[in-house]
Amino acid sequence: MTGTWIELIVNIVVSLLLLIGAFVTLSASIGIIRFPDIFTRLHAATKASTLGVSSIILAAFLYLLVKEDIVSGKLLLGILFILITAPVSSHMIGRAAHISGVKPVTKNRTDAFEEAIRKRQS
């Protein structure tokens, strides 16, 4: 009897993780289309890969752990790799875009990176 309750709870958790991952990925892809400049689009793309894909991979890990009794280290390493590389690569792409002359859309905002560069040069 307890095995069925545990499986039911795991099925619900896996389903929620899959739905959350799909929703975050969908909303981030809409953000990539709708946002005005490369910096906000990079933000949306990074959120999709870190949150959306990681929750989908975590759902796969939990499913394999409970249903098949498989501990997949590859899935855990995949999550770790995404959590480390996606924000760093997004930051480097954004920084390269800014240095190459692409300016952000600054409606009621300041360009903090430009100010930091000016302070560093003086």
Short mmCIF file of N, CA and C in Angstrom, two decimals:
data_model
loop_
_atom_site.label_atom_id
_atom_site.label_comp_id
_atom_site.label_asym_id
_atom_site.label_seq_id
_atom_site.Cartn_x
_atom_site.Cartn_y
_atom_site.Cartn_z
N MET A 1 0.82 -1.20 0.00
CA MET A 1 0.00 0.00 0.00
C MET A 1 0.86 1.26 0.00
N THR A 2 1.96 1.25 0.77
CA THR A 2 2.80 2.45 0.81
C THR A 2 3.52 2.67 -0.51
N GLY A 3 3.86 1.61 -1.22
CA GLY A 3 4.54 1.76 -2.50
C GLY A 3 3.69 2.52 -3.51
N THR A 4 2.39 2.30 -3.47
CA THR A 4 1.52 2.99 -4.43
C THR A 4 1.42 4.47 -4.09
N TRP A 5 1.40 4.81 -2.79
CA TRP A 5 1.35 6.22 -2.41
C TRP A 5 2.63 6.95 -2.82
N ILE A 6 3.75 6.29 -2.62
CA ILE A 6 5.02 6.91 -2.99
C ILE A 6 5.10 7.11 -4.50
N GLU A 7 4.65 6.09 -5.24
CA GLU A 7 4.65 6.22 -6.70
C GLU A 7 3.71 7.32 -7.16
N LEU A 8 2.57 7.46 -6.50
CA LEU A 8 1.62 8.51 -6.85
C LEU A 8 2.22 9.89 -6.58
N ILE A 9 2.87 10.05 -5.46
CA ILE A 9 3.51 11.34 -5.13
C ILE A 9 4.63 11.65 -6.11
N VAL A 10 5.43 10.64 -6.43
CA VAL A 10 6.52 10.86 -7.39
C VAL A 10 5.96 11.19 -8.77
N ASN A 11 4.88 10.53 -9.18
CA ASN A 11 4.25 10.85 -10.47
C ASN A 11 3.76 12.29 -10.50
N ILE A 12 3.20 12.75 -9.40
CA ILE A 12 2.73 14.14 -9.33
C ILE A 12 3.91 15.10 -9.39
N VAL A 13 4.97 14.80 -8.65
CA VAL A 13 6.15 15.67 -8.64
C VAL A 13 6.80 15.71 -10.03
N VAL A 14 6.91 14.55 -10.67
CA VAL A 14 7.50 14.48 -12.01
C VAL A 14 6.63 15.27 -12.99
N SER A 15 5.33 15.11 -12.90
CA SER A 15 4.43 15.84 -13.79
C SER A 15 4.54 17.34 -13.58
N LEU A 16 4.61 17.77 -12.31
CA LEU A 16 4.76 19.20 -12.03
C LEU A 16 6.08 19.75 -12.56
N LEU A 17 7.16 18.99 -12.38
CA LEU A 17 8.45 19.43 -12.89
C LEU A 17 8.44 19.54 -14.42
N LEU A 18 7.79 18.59 -15.08
CA LEU A 18 7.70 18.66 -16.54
C LEU A 18 6.86 19.86 -16.99
N LEU A 19 5.76 20.11 -16.30
CA LEU A 19 4.92 21.25 -16.65
C LEU A 19 5.63 22.57 -16.39
N ILE A 20 6.33 22.66 -15.27
CA ILE A 20 7.08 23.88 -14.96
C ILE A 20 8.17 24.10 -16.00
N GLY A 21 8.90 23.05 -16.34
CA GLY A 21 9.95 23.16 -17.35
C GLY A 21 9.41 23.57 -18.71
N ALA A 22 8.28 22.99 -19.10
CA ALA A 22 7.68 23.35 -20.38
C ALA A 22 7.18 24.79 -20.37
N PHE A 23 6.57 25.21 -19.26
CA PHE A 23 6.06 26.59 -19.18
C PHE A 23 7.20 27.60 -19.21
N VAL A 24 8.26 27.35 -18.46
CA VAL A 24 9.39 28.28 -18.42
C VAL A 24 10.05 28.35 -19.80
N THR A 25 10.21 27.22 -20.46
CA THR A 25 10.81 27.21 -21.78
C THR A 25 9.93 27.93 -22.79
N LEU A 26 8.62 27.72 -22.72
CA LEU A 26 7.69 28.41 -23.62
C LEU A 26 7.71 29.92 -23.39
N SER A 27 7.63 30.33 -22.13
CA SER A 27 7.62 31.77 -21.85
C SER A 27 8.95 32.42 -22.21
N ALA A 28 10.05 31.71 -22.04
CA ALA A 28 11.35 32.26 -22.43
C ALA A 28 11.47 32.37 -23.95
N SER A 29 10.92 31.41 -24.68
CA SER A 29 10.97 31.52 -26.14
C SER A 29 10.10 32.67 -26.63
N ILE A 30 9.00 32.94 -25.96
CA ILE A 30 8.21 34.12 -26.30
C ILE A 30 8.99 35.38 -25.96
N GLY A 31 9.72 35.37 -24.86
CA GLY A 31 10.55 36.50 -24.49
C GLY A 31 11.65 36.77 -25.49
N ILE A 32 12.23 35.72 -26.06
CA ILE A 32 13.27 35.89 -27.06
C ILE A 32 12.70 36.62 -28.28
N ILE A 33 11.48 36.32 -28.64
CA ILE A 33 10.85 36.97 -29.78
C ILE A 33 10.44 38.40 -29.45
N ARG A 34 9.91 38.63 -28.26
CA ARG A 34 9.31 39.92 -27.94
C ARG A 34 10.26 40.97 -27.38
N PHE A 35 11.35 40.58 -26.73
CA PHE A 35 12.23 41.55 -26.09
C PHE A 35 12.99 42.37 -27.13
N PRO A 36 13.31 43.63 -26.79
CA PRO A 36 13.82 44.55 -27.81
C PRO A 36 15.29 44.44 -28.18
N ASP A 37 16.15 44.01 -27.26
CA ASP A 37 17.58 44.01 -27.58
C ASP A 37 18.23 42.69 -27.17
N ILE A 38 19.51 42.58 -27.53
CA ILE A 38 20.23 41.32 -27.32
C ILE A 38 20.37 40.99 -25.84
N PHE A 39 20.46 41.99 -25.00
CA PHE A 39 20.71 41.74 -23.58
C PHE A 39 19.48 41.14 -22.89
N THR A 40 18.32 41.66 -23.19
CA THR A 40 17.11 41.09 -22.60
C THR A 40 16.79 39.74 -23.23
N ARG A 41 17.11 39.57 -24.49
CA ARG A 41 16.91 38.26 -25.14
C ARG A 41 17.85 37.21 -24.55
N LEU A 42 19.08 37.61 -24.27
CA LEU A 42 20.00 36.69 -23.61
C LEU A 42 19.50 36.28 -22.24
N HIS A 43 18.91 37.22 -21.53
CA HIS A 43 18.35 36.93 -20.21
C HIS A 43 17.25 35.87 -20.33
N ALA A 44 16.38 36.05 -21.31
CA ALA A 44 15.29 35.09 -21.50
C ALA A 44 15.84 33.71 -21.89
N ALA A 45 16.81 33.69 -22.78
CA ALA A 45 17.37 32.41 -23.22
C ALA A 45 18.09 31.69 -22.09
N THR A 46 18.77 32.44 -21.24
CA THR A 46 19.47 31.83 -20.12
C THR A 46 18.50 31.25 -19.10
N LYS A 47 17.41 31.97 -18.83
CA LYS A 47 16.41 31.45 -17.90
C LYS A 47 15.80 30.16 -18.43
N ALA A 48 15.58 30.10 -19.73
CA ALA A 48 15.00 28.88 -20.30
C ALA A 48 15.90 27.69 -20.10
N SER A 49 17.17 27.88 -20.39
CA SER A 49 18.07 26.73 -20.28
C SER A 49 18.33 26.35 -18.83
N THR A 50 18.47 27.35 -17.97
CA THR A 50 18.79 26.98 -16.59
C THR A 50 17.58 26.43 -15.84
N LEU A 51 16.49 27.11 -15.89
CA LEU A 51 15.33 26.67 -15.12
C LEU A 51 14.51 25.61 -15.84
N GLY A 52 14.19 25.85 -17.10
CA GLY A 52 13.32 24.95 -17.84
C GLY A 52 13.94 23.59 -18.09
N VAL A 53 15.09 23.60 -18.70
CA VAL A 53 15.74 22.33 -19.04
C VAL A 53 16.18 21.58 -17.79
N SER A 54 16.65 22.31 -16.79
CA SER A 54 17.07 21.64 -15.55
C SER A 54 15.90 20.96 -14.86
N SER A 55 14.73 21.58 -14.87
CA SER A 55 13.58 20.91 -14.22
C SER A 55 13.11 19.71 -15.03
N ILE A 56 13.22 19.77 -16.35
CA ILE A 56 12.85 18.61 -17.17
C ILE A 56 13.82 17.46 -16.94
N ILE A 57 15.11 17.77 -16.87
CA ILE A 57 16.11 16.73 -16.61
C ILE A 57 15.94 16.16 -15.19
N LEU A 58 15.60 17.02 -14.24
CA LEU A 58 15.35 16.55 -12.88
C LEU A 58 14.14 15.63 -12.83
N ALA A 59 13.11 15.94 -13.61
CA ALA A 59 11.94 15.06 -13.69
C ALA A 59 12.34 13.70 -14.26
N ALA A 60 13.17 13.69 -15.28
CA ALA A 60 13.64 12.42 -15.84
C ALA A 60 14.45 11.63 -14.82
N PHE A 61 15.29 12.34 -14.07
CA PHE A 61 16.09 11.68 -13.03
C PHE A 61 15.20 11.04 -11.97
N LEU A 62 14.21 11.78 -11.49
CA LEU A 62 13.31 11.22 -10.47
C LEU A 62 12.50 10.04 -11.01
N TYR A 63 12.06 10.14 -12.24
CA TYR A 63 11.31 9.04 -12.84
C TYR A 63 12.16 7.78 -12.92
N LEU A 64 13.38 7.93 -13.42
CA LEU A 64 14.25 6.77 -13.51
C LEU A 64 14.62 6.21 -12.14
N LEU A 65 14.76 7.09 -11.17
CA LEU A 65 15.13 6.65 -9.83
C LEU A 65 14.02 5.82 -9.20
N VAL A 66 12.79 6.28 -9.32
CA VAL A 66 11.69 5.59 -8.64
C VAL A 66 11.15 4.41 -9.45
N LYS A 67 10.95 4.61 -10.76
CA LYS A 67 10.32 3.55 -11.56
C LYS A 67 11.28 2.44 -11.95
N GLU A 68 12.52 2.79 -12.28
CA GLU A 68 13.46 1.80 -12.81
C GLU A 68 14.61 1.48 -11.85
N ASP A 69 14.66 2.15 -10.70
CA ASP A 69 15.76 2.00 -9.74
C ASP A 69 17.12 2.27 -10.38
N ILE A 70 17.18 3.30 -11.20
CA ILE A 70 18.42 3.70 -11.86
C ILE A 70 18.83 5.06 -11.34
N VAL A 71 20.04 5.16 -10.81
CA VAL A 71 20.59 6.45 -10.41
C VAL A 71 21.48 6.91 -11.56
N SER A 72 20.99 7.89 -12.29
CA SER A 72 21.70 8.35 -13.48
C SER A 72 22.59 9.54 -13.13
N GLY A 73 23.86 9.27 -13.02
CA GLY A 73 24.81 10.33 -12.76
C GLY A 73 24.95 11.27 -13.95
N LYS A 74 24.69 10.75 -15.14
CA LYS A 74 24.78 11.59 -16.33
C LYS A 74 23.74 12.70 -16.30
N LEU A 75 22.55 12.40 -15.82
CA LEU A 75 21.52 13.43 -15.73
C LEU A 75 21.90 14.48 -14.69
N LEU A 76 22.43 14.05 -13.57
CA LEU A 76 22.86 15.00 -12.55
C LEU A 76 24.01 15.86 -13.05
N LEU A 77 24.94 15.26 -13.77
CA LEU A 77 26.04 16.04 -14.35
C LEU A 77 25.53 17.00 -15.42
N GLY A 78 24.51 16.57 -16.16
CA GLY A 78 23.91 17.45 -17.15
C GLY A 78 23.29 18.68 -16.51
N ILE A 79 22.59 18.50 -15.40
CA ILE A 79 22.00 19.62 -14.67
C ILE A 79 23.11 20.55 -14.16
N LEU A 80 24.14 19.96 -13.57
CA LEU A 80 25.25 20.76 -13.05
C LEU A 80 25.94 21.53 -14.17
N PHE A 81 26.16 20.88 -15.30
CA PHE A 81 26.79 21.53 -16.44
C PHE A 81 25.96 22.71 -16.94
N ILE A 82 24.67 22.53 -17.04
CA ILE A 82 23.79 23.61 -17.51
C ILE A 82 23.77 24.76 -16.50
N LEU A 83 23.70 24.43 -15.22
CA LEU A 83 23.66 25.48 -14.20
C LEU A 83 24.96 26.30 -14.15
N ILE A 84 26.06 25.70 -14.54
CA ILE A 84 27.33 26.42 -14.51
C ILE A 84 27.57 27.17 -15.82
N THR A 85 27.36 26.51 -16.95
CA THR A 85 27.78 27.09 -18.22
C THR A 85 26.80 28.10 -18.81
N ALA A 86 25.51 27.93 -18.62
CA ALA A 86 24.55 28.83 -19.27
C ALA A 86 24.67 30.28 -18.79
N PRO A 87 24.71 30.56 -17.50
CA PRO A 87 24.87 31.95 -17.09
C PRO A 87 26.22 32.56 -17.48
N VAL A 88 27.26 31.76 -17.41
CA VAL A 88 28.59 32.27 -17.75
C VAL A 88 28.67 32.59 -19.24
N SER A 89 28.17 31.70 -20.08
CA SER A 89 28.22 31.97 -21.53
C SER A 89 27.33 33.14 -21.90
N SER A 90 26.18 33.26 -21.26
CA SER A 90 25.30 34.40 -21.53
C SER A 90 25.98 35.71 -21.14
N HIS A 91 26.65 35.71 -20.01
CA HIS A 91 27.35 36.91 -19.57
C HIS A 91 28.46 37.29 -20.56
N MET A 92 29.20 36.31 -21.01
CA MET A 92 30.30 36.59 -21.94
C MET A 92 29.78 37.07 -23.29
N ILE A 93 28.68 36.51 -23.78
CA ILE A 93 28.10 36.97 -25.04
C ILE A 93 27.59 38.40 -24.89
N GLY A 94 26.92 38.69 -23.78
CA GLY A 94 26.44 40.05 -23.54
C GLY A 94 27.57 41.05 -23.42
N ARG A 95 28.61 40.65 -22.74
CA ARG A 95 29.77 41.55 -22.59
C ARG A 95 30.44 41.80 -23.94
N ALA A 96 30.59 40.75 -24.74
CA ALA A 96 31.19 40.91 -26.07
C ALA A 96 30.32 41.79 -26.96
N ALA A 97 29.01 41.65 -26.86
CA ALA A 97 28.11 42.51 -27.64
C ALA A 97 28.25 43.96 -27.22
N HIS A 98 28.33 44.20 -25.92
CA HIS A 98 28.45 45.57 -25.44
C HIS A 98 29.78 46.20 -25.85
N ILE A 99 30.85 45.45 -25.74
CA ILE A 99 32.16 45.97 -26.11
C ILE A 99 32.24 46.22 -27.62
N SER A 100 31.55 45.40 -28.41
CA SER A 100 31.60 45.59 -29.86
C SER A 100 30.71 46.74 -30.33
N GLY A 101 29.99 47.37 -29.42
CA GLY A 101 29.24 48.56 -29.78
C GLY A 101 27.73 48.44 -29.73
N VAL A 102 27.22 47.28 -29.43
CA VAL A 102 25.77 47.12 -29.32
C VAL A 102 25.33 47.73 -27.98
N LYS A 103 24.45 48.69 -28.04
CA LYS A 103 23.99 49.36 -26.83
C LYS A 103 22.62 48.83 -26.42
N PRO A 104 22.38 48.73 -25.13
CA PRO A 104 21.06 48.27 -24.68
C PRO A 104 20.00 49.36 -24.86
N VAL A 105 18.76 48.91 -24.96
CA VAL A 105 17.65 49.85 -24.99
C VAL A 105 17.51 50.38 -23.57
N THR A 106 17.76 51.66 -23.38
CA THR A 106 17.79 52.22 -22.03
C THR A 106 16.61 53.16 -21.82
N LYS A 107 15.46 52.60 -21.59
CA LYS A 107 14.29 53.38 -21.22
C LYS A 107 14.24 53.44 -19.70
N ASN A 108 14.51 54.62 -19.17
CA ASN A 108 14.48 54.84 -17.72
C ASN A 108 15.49 53.97 -16.98
N ARG A 109 16.57 53.60 -17.66
CA ARG A 109 17.63 52.82 -17.02
C ARG A 109 18.96 53.45 -17.35
N THR A 110 19.96 53.11 -16.59
CA THR A 110 21.31 53.55 -16.89
C THR A 110 22.12 52.37 -17.37
N ASP A 111 23.14 52.65 -18.13
CA ASP A 111 24.04 51.62 -18.62
C ASP A 111 25.19 51.47 -17.62
N ALA A 112 25.02 50.57 -16.68
CA ALA A 112 26.00 50.42 -15.59
C ALA A 112 27.34 49.92 -16.12
N PHE A 113 27.33 49.09 -17.13
CA PHE A 113 28.59 48.58 -17.67
C PHE A 113 29.38 49.70 -18.34
N GLU A 114 28.69 50.58 -19.04
CA GLU A 114 29.36 51.72 -19.67
C GLU A 114 29.96 52.64 -18.62
N GLU A 115 29.24 52.85 -17.52
CA GLU A 115 29.77 53.68 -16.43
C GLU A 115 31.00 53.04 -15.79
N ALA A 116 30.98 51.73 -15.64
CA ALA A 116 32.13 51.01 -15.06
C ALA A 116 33.34 51.11 -15.97
N ILE A 117 33.12 51.04 -17.28
CA ILE A 117 34.23 51.17 -18.22
C ILE A 117 34.83 52.57 -18.16
N ARG A 118 33.97 53.58 -18.07
CA ARG A 118 34.46 54.96 -17.98
C ARG A 118 35.27 55.18 -16.71
N LYS A 119 34.79 54.64 -15.59
CA LYS A 119 35.53 54.78 -14.33
C LYS A 119 36.87 54.08 -14.39
N ARG A 120 36.89 52.94 -15.05
CA ARG A 120 38.13 52.16 -15.14
C ARG A 120 39.16 52.86 -16.03
N GLN A 121 38.69 53.52 -17.10
CA GLN A 121 39.60 54.20 -18.02
C GLN A 121 40.17 55.49 -17.43
N SER A 122 39.42 56.12 -16.53
CA SER A 122 39.90 57.39 -15.98
C SER A 122 40.72 57.21 -14.71
#
